[in-house]
């Protein structure tokens, strides 16, 4: 770790401002607090941590930036065989219109974990929602798997969908 490095905390890209052998400090802007659940994190809270990927390494996932679009509420979490099925409803700042970027069999980044979307209801009764399914290995590795109904997660949608929309809307 170096000063100025990017580190993802629950999917939120933050800049390291100080560190020692056991701890690190990051700066958190008001916009970050408005769009994420980081304001709810307290000392001892489990979080997903991930360093930024370096050049020249094998890339085995989906491209995510750590630029959280909004939070979503866990509205269902249940086991389906050995997998955990979870349903989320986007909420708060940044959630307006976010569902247009979430598509079945596409991906969404939830608390920093890039997950395949298994089901979407963009206009459902009680609000729009999307589902993911966590295999046993993933359940052991990410904090999201331990969250229950009513808790929140950070959501980042696929940047490509947003870029295509912007480019197609230019006259």
PDB file of C-alpha atoms in Angstrom:
ATOM      1  CA  UNK A   1       0.000   0.000   0.000  1.00  0.00           C
ATOM      2  CA  UNK A   2       1.141   3.510  -0.820  1.00  0.00           C
ATOM      3  CA  UNK A   3      -0.229   6.965  -0.130  1.00  0.00           C
ATOM      4  CA  UNK A   4      -2.665   7.885  -2.891  1.00  0.00           C
ATOM      5  CA  UNK A   5      -3.464   4.264  -3.798  1.00  0.00           C
ATOM      6  CA  UNK A   6      -7.051   3.385  -4.604  1.00  0.00           C
ATOM      7  CA  UNK A   7      -8.729   0.794  -2.414  1.00  0.00           C
ATOM      8  CA  UNK A   8     -12.277  -0.473  -2.691  1.00  0.00           C
ATOM      9  CA  UNK A   9     -14.304  -0.614   0.519  1.00  0.00           C
ATOM     10  CA  UNK A  10     -17.655  -2.328  -0.105  1.00  0.00           C
ATOM     11  CA  UNK A  11     -17.277  -1.484  -3.776  1.00  0.00           C
ATOM     12  CA  UNK A  12     -16.494   2.185  -3.207  1.00  0.00           C
ATOM     13  CA  UNK A  13     -13.219   3.450  -4.652  1.00  0.00           C
ATOM     14  CA  UNK A  14     -11.407   5.453  -1.980  1.00  0.00           C
ATOM     15  CA  UNK A  15      -7.955   7.041  -1.776  1.00  0.00           C
ATOM     16  CA  UNK A  16      -5.490   5.976   0.926  1.00  0.00           C
ATOM     17  CA  UNK A  17      -4.397   9.077   2.870  1.00  0.00           C
ATOM     18  CA  UNK A  18      -2.435   7.378   5.690  1.00  0.00           C
ATOM     19  CA  UNK A  19      -1.514   3.851   6.760  1.00  0.00           C
ATOM     20  CA  UNK A  20       0.578   1.775   9.127  1.00  0.00           C
ATOM     21  CA  UNK A  21       1.106  -1.967   9.542  1.00  0.00           C
ATOM     22  CA  UNK A  22      -2.437  -2.582  10.863  1.00  0.00           C
ATOM     23  CA  UNK A  23      -4.674   0.257   9.646  1.00  0.00           C
ATOM     24  CA  UNK A  24      -5.267   2.652   6.807  1.00  0.00           C
ATOM     25  CA  UNK A  25      -7.161   5.925   6.480  1.00  0.00           C
ATOM     26  CA  UNK A  26      -9.155   7.164   3.507  1.00  0.00           C
ATOM     27  CA  UNK A  27     -10.856  10.409   2.634  1.00  0.00           C
ATOM     28  CA  UNK A  28     -14.626  10.227   2.113  1.00  0.00           C
ATOM     29  CA  UNK A  29     -16.400  13.059   0.277  1.00  0.00           C
ATOM     30  CA  UNK A  30     -20.018  14.125   0.979  1.00  0.00           C
ATOM     31  CA  UNK A  31     -21.072  12.778  -2.462  1.00  0.00           C
ATOM     32  CA  UNK A  32     -19.696   9.380  -1.473  1.00  0.00           C
ATOM     33  CA  UNK A  33     -21.725   9.415   1.732  1.00  0.00           C
ATOM     34  CA  UNK A  34     -24.891  10.405  -0.175  1.00  0.00           C
ATOM     35  CA  UNK A  35     -24.626   7.539  -2.683  1.00  0.00           C
ATOM     36  CA  UNK A  36     -23.217   4.719  -0.551  1.00  0.00           C
ATOM     37  CA  UNK A  37     -23.819   2.965   2.738  1.00  0.00           C
ATOM     38  CA  UNK A  38     -20.342   3.829   4.052  1.00  0.00           C
ATOM     39  CA  UNK A  39     -21.859   6.208   6.599  1.00  0.00           C
ATOM     40  CA  UNK A  40     -23.296   3.115   8.314  1.00  0.00           C
ATOM     41  CA  UNK A  41     -19.910   1.386   8.669  1.00  0.00           C
ATOM     42  CA  UNK A  42     -18.616   1.435  12.240  1.00  0.00           C
ATOM     43  CA  UNK A  43     -15.432   0.119  13.819  1.00  0.00           C
ATOM     44  CA  UNK A  44     -15.483  -3.674  13.618  1.00  0.00           C
ATOM     45  CA  UNK A  45     -17.989  -3.856  10.750  1.00  0.00           C
ATOM     46  CA  UNK A  46     -17.039  -6.515   8.210  1.00  0.00           C
ATOM     47  CA  UNK A  47     -16.347  -4.993   4.777  1.00  0.00           C
ATOM     48  CA  UNK A  48     -15.187  -6.165   1.379  1.00  0.00           C
ATOM     49  CA  UNK A  49     -11.697  -4.826   0.664  1.00  0.00           C
ATOM     50  CA  UNK A  50      -9.961  -4.966  -2.674  1.00  0.00           C
ATOM     51  CA  UNK A  51      -6.929  -3.238  -4.108  1.00  0.00           C
ATOM     52  CA  UNK A  52      -7.083  -1.748  -7.590  1.00  0.00           C
ATOM     53  CA  UNK A  53      -6.053  -4.201 -10.295  1.00  0.00           C
ATOM     54  CA  UNK A  54      -2.614  -3.529 -11.715  1.00  0.00           C
ATOM     55  CA  UNK A  55      -1.625  -3.673 -15.348  1.00  0.00           C
ATOM     56  CA  UNK A  56      -0.210  -6.932 -16.639  1.00  0.00           C
ATOM     57  CA  UNK A  57      -2.348  -9.221 -14.472  1.00  0.00           C
ATOM     58  CA  UNK A  58      -4.886 -11.780 -15.627  1.00  0.00           C
ATOM     59  CA  UNK A  59      -8.335 -10.213 -15.613  1.00  0.00           C
ATOM     60  CA  UNK A  60     -10.980 -12.781 -14.683  1.00  0.00           C
ATOM     61  CA  UNK A  61     -14.112 -10.780 -13.974  1.00  0.00           C
ATOM     62  CA  UNK A  62     -16.227  -7.860 -15.063  1.00  0.00           C
ATOM     63  CA  UNK A  63     -14.907  -4.338 -15.445  1.00  0.00           C
ATOM     64  CA  UNK A  64     -15.942  -2.223 -12.453  1.00  0.00           C
ATOM     65  CA  UNK A  65     -14.640   1.134 -11.284  1.00  0.00           C
ATOM     66  CA  UNK A  66     -15.737   1.476  -7.684  1.00  0.00           C
ATOM     67  CA  UNK A  67     -17.901   4.451  -8.621  1.00  0.00           C
ATOM     68  CA  UNK A  68     -21.083   3.522  -6.777  1.00  0.00           C
ATOM     69  CA  UNK A  69     -24.329   4.617  -8.437  1.00  0.00           C
ATOM     70  CA  UNK A  70     -26.680   4.108  -5.488  1.00  0.00           C
ATOM     71  CA  UNK A  71     -27.584   1.866  -2.596  1.00  0.00           C
ATOM     72  CA  UNK A  72     -30.154  -0.904  -2.733  1.00  0.00           C
ATOM     73  CA  UNK A  73     -32.137  -2.536   0.037  1.00  0.00           C
ATOM     74  CA  UNK A  74     -32.066  -6.290   0.511  1.00  0.00           C
ATOM     75  CA  UNK A  75     -35.730  -7.281   0.105  1.00  0.00           C
ATOM     76  CA  UNK A  76     -35.262 -11.057  -0.074  1.00  0.00           C
ATOM     77  CA  UNK A  77     -32.480 -13.447   0.895  1.00  0.00           C
ATOM     78  CA  UNK A  78     -33.013 -17.201   0.836  1.00  0.00           C
ATOM     79  CA  UNK A  79     -31.170 -20.399   0.140  1.00  0.00           C
ATOM     80  CA  UNK A  80     -31.769 -22.179  -3.163  1.00  0.00           C
ATOM     81  CA  UNK A  81     -29.933 -25.463  -2.842  1.00  0.00           C
ATOM     82  CA  UNK A  82     -26.377 -24.525  -1.879  1.00  0.00           C
ATOM     83  CA  UNK A  83     -26.711 -21.082  -3.466  1.00  0.00           C
ATOM     84  CA  UNK A  84     -28.091 -17.948  -1.852  1.00  0.00           C
ATOM     85  CA  UNK A  85     -30.621 -15.992  -3.876  1.00  0.00           C
ATOM     86  CA  UNK A  86     -30.835 -12.290  -3.057  1.00  0.00           C
ATOM     87  CA  UNK A  87     -33.217  -9.594  -4.300  1.00  0.00           C
ATOM     88  CA  UNK A  88     -32.444  -5.874  -4.135  1.00  0.00           C
ATOM     89  CA  UNK A  89     -34.497  -2.700  -4.626  1.00  0.00           C
ATOM     90  CA  UNK A  90     -32.507   0.432  -5.536  1.00  0.00           C
ATOM     91  CA  UNK A  91     -33.083   3.351  -3.131  1.00  0.00           C
ATOM     92  CA  UNK A  92     -32.038   6.939  -2.544  1.00  0.00           C
ATOM     93  CA  UNK A  93     -29.697   9.290  -4.375  1.00  0.00           C
ATOM     94  CA  UNK A  94     -28.748   7.962  -7.803  1.00  0.00           C
ATOM     95  CA  UNK A  95     -31.389   5.229  -7.914  1.00  0.00           C
ATOM     96  CA  UNK A  96     -33.735   7.051 -10.293  1.00  0.00           C
ATOM     97  CA  UNK A  97     -33.667   5.237 -13.651  1.00  0.00           C
ATOM     98  CA  UNK A  98     -30.862   2.903 -12.589  1.00  0.00           C
ATOM     99  CA  UNK A  99     -32.870  -0.208 -13.470  1.00  0.00           C
ATOM    100  CA  UNK A 100     -32.522   0.498 -17.213  1.00  0.00           C
ATOM    101  CA  UNK A 101     -28.855  -0.528 -16.900  1.00  0.00           C
ATOM    102  CA  UNK A 102     -29.549  -3.800 -15.080  1.00  0.00           C
ATOM    103  CA  UNK A 103     -30.369  -6.682 -17.401  1.00  0.00           C
ATOM    104  CA  UNK A 104     -30.882 -10.386 -16.898  1.00  0.00           C
ATOM    105  CA  UNK A 105     -27.641 -12.310 -17.451  1.00  0.00           C
ATOM    106  CA  UNK A 106     -25.732  -9.029 -17.412  1.00  0.00           C
ATOM    107  CA  UNK A 107     -23.729  -8.094 -14.360  1.00  0.00           C
ATOM    108  CA  UNK A 108     -24.018  -5.702 -11.476  1.00  0.00           C
ATOM    109  CA  UNK A 109     -21.456  -4.847  -8.826  1.00  0.00           C
ATOM    110  CA  UNK A 110     -22.865  -5.309  -5.310  1.00  0.00           C
ATOM    111  CA  UNK A 111     -20.673  -4.180  -2.399  1.00  0.00           C
ATOM    112  CA  UNK A 112     -17.672  -4.568  -4.701  1.00  0.00           C
ATOM    113  CA  UNK A 113     -18.472  -8.073  -5.944  1.00  0.00           C
ATOM    114  CA  UNK A 114     -19.302  -8.381  -9.615  1.00  0.00           C
ATOM    115  CA  UNK A 115     -22.332 -10.681  -9.847  1.00  0.00           C
ATOM    116  CA  UNK A 116     -24.480 -12.069 -12.630  1.00  0.00           C
ATOM    117  CA  UNK A 117     -28.063 -10.802 -12.633  1.00  0.00           C
ATOM    118  CA  UNK A 118     -30.493 -13.739 -12.611  1.00  0.00           C
ATOM    119  CA  UNK A 119     -33.831 -11.931 -12.669  1.00  0.00           C
ATOM    120  CA  UNK A 120     -35.121  -8.376 -13.151  1.00  0.00           C
ATOM    121  CA  UNK A 121     -38.456  -6.655 -12.605  1.00  0.00           C
ATOM    122  CA  UNK A 122     -38.097  -3.048 -13.692  1.00  0.00           C
ATOM    123  CA  UNK A 123     -41.678  -2.076 -12.881  1.00  0.00           C
ATOM    124  CA  UNK A 124     -42.767  -4.425 -10.138  1.00  0.00           C
ATOM    125  CA  UNK A 125     -45.418  -3.857  -7.534  1.00  0.00           C
ATOM    126  CA  UNK A 126     -43.713  -2.375  -4.509  1.00  0.00           C
ATOM    127  CA  UNK A 127     -40.788  -1.112  -6.606  1.00  0.00           C
ATOM    128  CA  UNK A 128     -38.296  -2.309  -9.157  1.00  0.00           C
ATOM    129  CA  UNK A 129     -35.876  -5.051  -8.185  1.00  0.00           C
ATOM    130  CA  UNK A 130     -33.149  -7.353  -9.412  1.00  0.00           C
ATOM    131  CA  UNK A 131     -31.843 -10.697  -8.197  1.00  0.00           C
ATOM    132  CA  UNK A 132     -28.459 -12.372  -8.036  1.00  0.00           C
ATOM    133  CA  UNK A 133     -27.457 -15.850  -6.923  1.00  0.00           C
ATOM    134  CA  UNK A 134     -24.353 -16.440  -4.828  1.00  0.00           C
ATOM    135  CA  UNK A 135     -22.617 -19.810  -5.197  1.00  0.00           C
ATOM    136  CA  UNK A 136     -21.187 -21.401  -2.039  1.00  0.00           C
ATOM    137  CA  UNK A 137     -17.637 -20.147  -2.698  1.00  0.00           C
ATOM    138  CA  UNK A 138     -18.828 -16.540  -3.105  1.00  0.00           C
ATOM    139  CA  UNK A 139     -20.943 -16.771   0.052  1.00  0.00           C
ATOM    140  CA  UNK A 140     -17.786 -17.503   2.030  1.00  0.00           C
ATOM    141  CA  UNK A 141     -15.849 -14.562   0.561  1.00  0.00           C
ATOM    142  CA  UNK A 142     -18.128 -11.498   0.531  1.00  0.00           C
ATOM    143  CA  UNK A 143     -20.014  -9.585   3.231  1.00  0.00           C
ATOM    144  CA  UNK A 144     -23.137  -9.292   1.080  1.00  0.00           C
ATOM    145  CA  UNK A 145     -23.981 -12.962   1.634  1.00  0.00           C
ATOM    146  CA  UNK A 146     -24.418 -12.317   5.359  1.00  0.00           C
ATOM    147  CA  UNK A 147     -26.781  -9.379   4.918  1.00  0.00           C
ATOM    148  CA  UNK A 148     -30.460  -9.749   5.676  1.00  0.00           C
ATOM    149  CA  UNK A 149     -33.716  -8.133   4.644  1.00  0.00           C
ATOM    150  CA  UNK A 150     -33.700  -4.397   5.326  1.00  0.00           C
ATOM    151  CA  UNK A 151     -29.923  -3.955   5.111  1.00  0.00           C
ATOM    152  CA  UNK A 152     -28.322  -1.995   2.289  1.00  0.00           C
ATOM    153  CA  UNK A 153     -25.667  -2.695  -0.315  1.00  0.00           C
ATOM    154  CA  UNK A 154     -23.698  -0.457  -2.671  1.00  0.00           C
ATOM    155  CA  UNK A 155     -24.577  -0.857  -6.361  1.00  0.00           C
ATOM    156  CA  UNK A 156     -22.518  -0.029  -9.431  1.00  0.00           C
ATOM    157  CA  UNK A 157     -24.059  -0.796 -12.816  1.00  0.00           C
ATOM    158  CA  UNK A 158     -22.226  -1.668 -16.014  1.00  0.00           C
ATOM    159  CA  UNK A 159     -20.473   1.452 -17.303  1.00  0.00           C
ATOM    160  CA  UNK A 160     -20.842   0.298 -20.926  1.00  0.00           C
ATOM    161  CA  UNK A 161     -24.622   0.655 -20.808  1.00  0.00           C
ATOM    162  CA  UNK A 162     -24.327   4.232 -19.574  1.00  0.00           C
ATOM    163  CA  UNK A 163     -21.716   5.105 -22.207  1.00  0.00           C
ATOM    164  CA  UNK A 164     -23.813   3.652 -25.032  1.00  0.00           C
ATOM    165  CA  UNK A 165     -26.846   5.626 -23.850  1.00  0.00           C
ATOM    166  CA  UNK A 166     -24.878   8.881 -23.778  1.00  0.00           C
ATOM    167  CA  UNK A 167     -23.364   8.302 -27.227  1.00  0.00           C
ATOM    168  CA  UNK A 168     -26.689   7.365 -28.807  1.00  0.00           C
ATOM    169  CA  UNK A 169     -28.373  10.459 -27.386  1.00  0.00           C
ATOM    170  CA  UNK A 170     -25.889  12.903 -28.939  1.00  0.00           C
ATOM    171  CA  UNK A 171     -27.507  14.725 -31.915  1.00  0.00           C
TER     172      UNK A 171
END
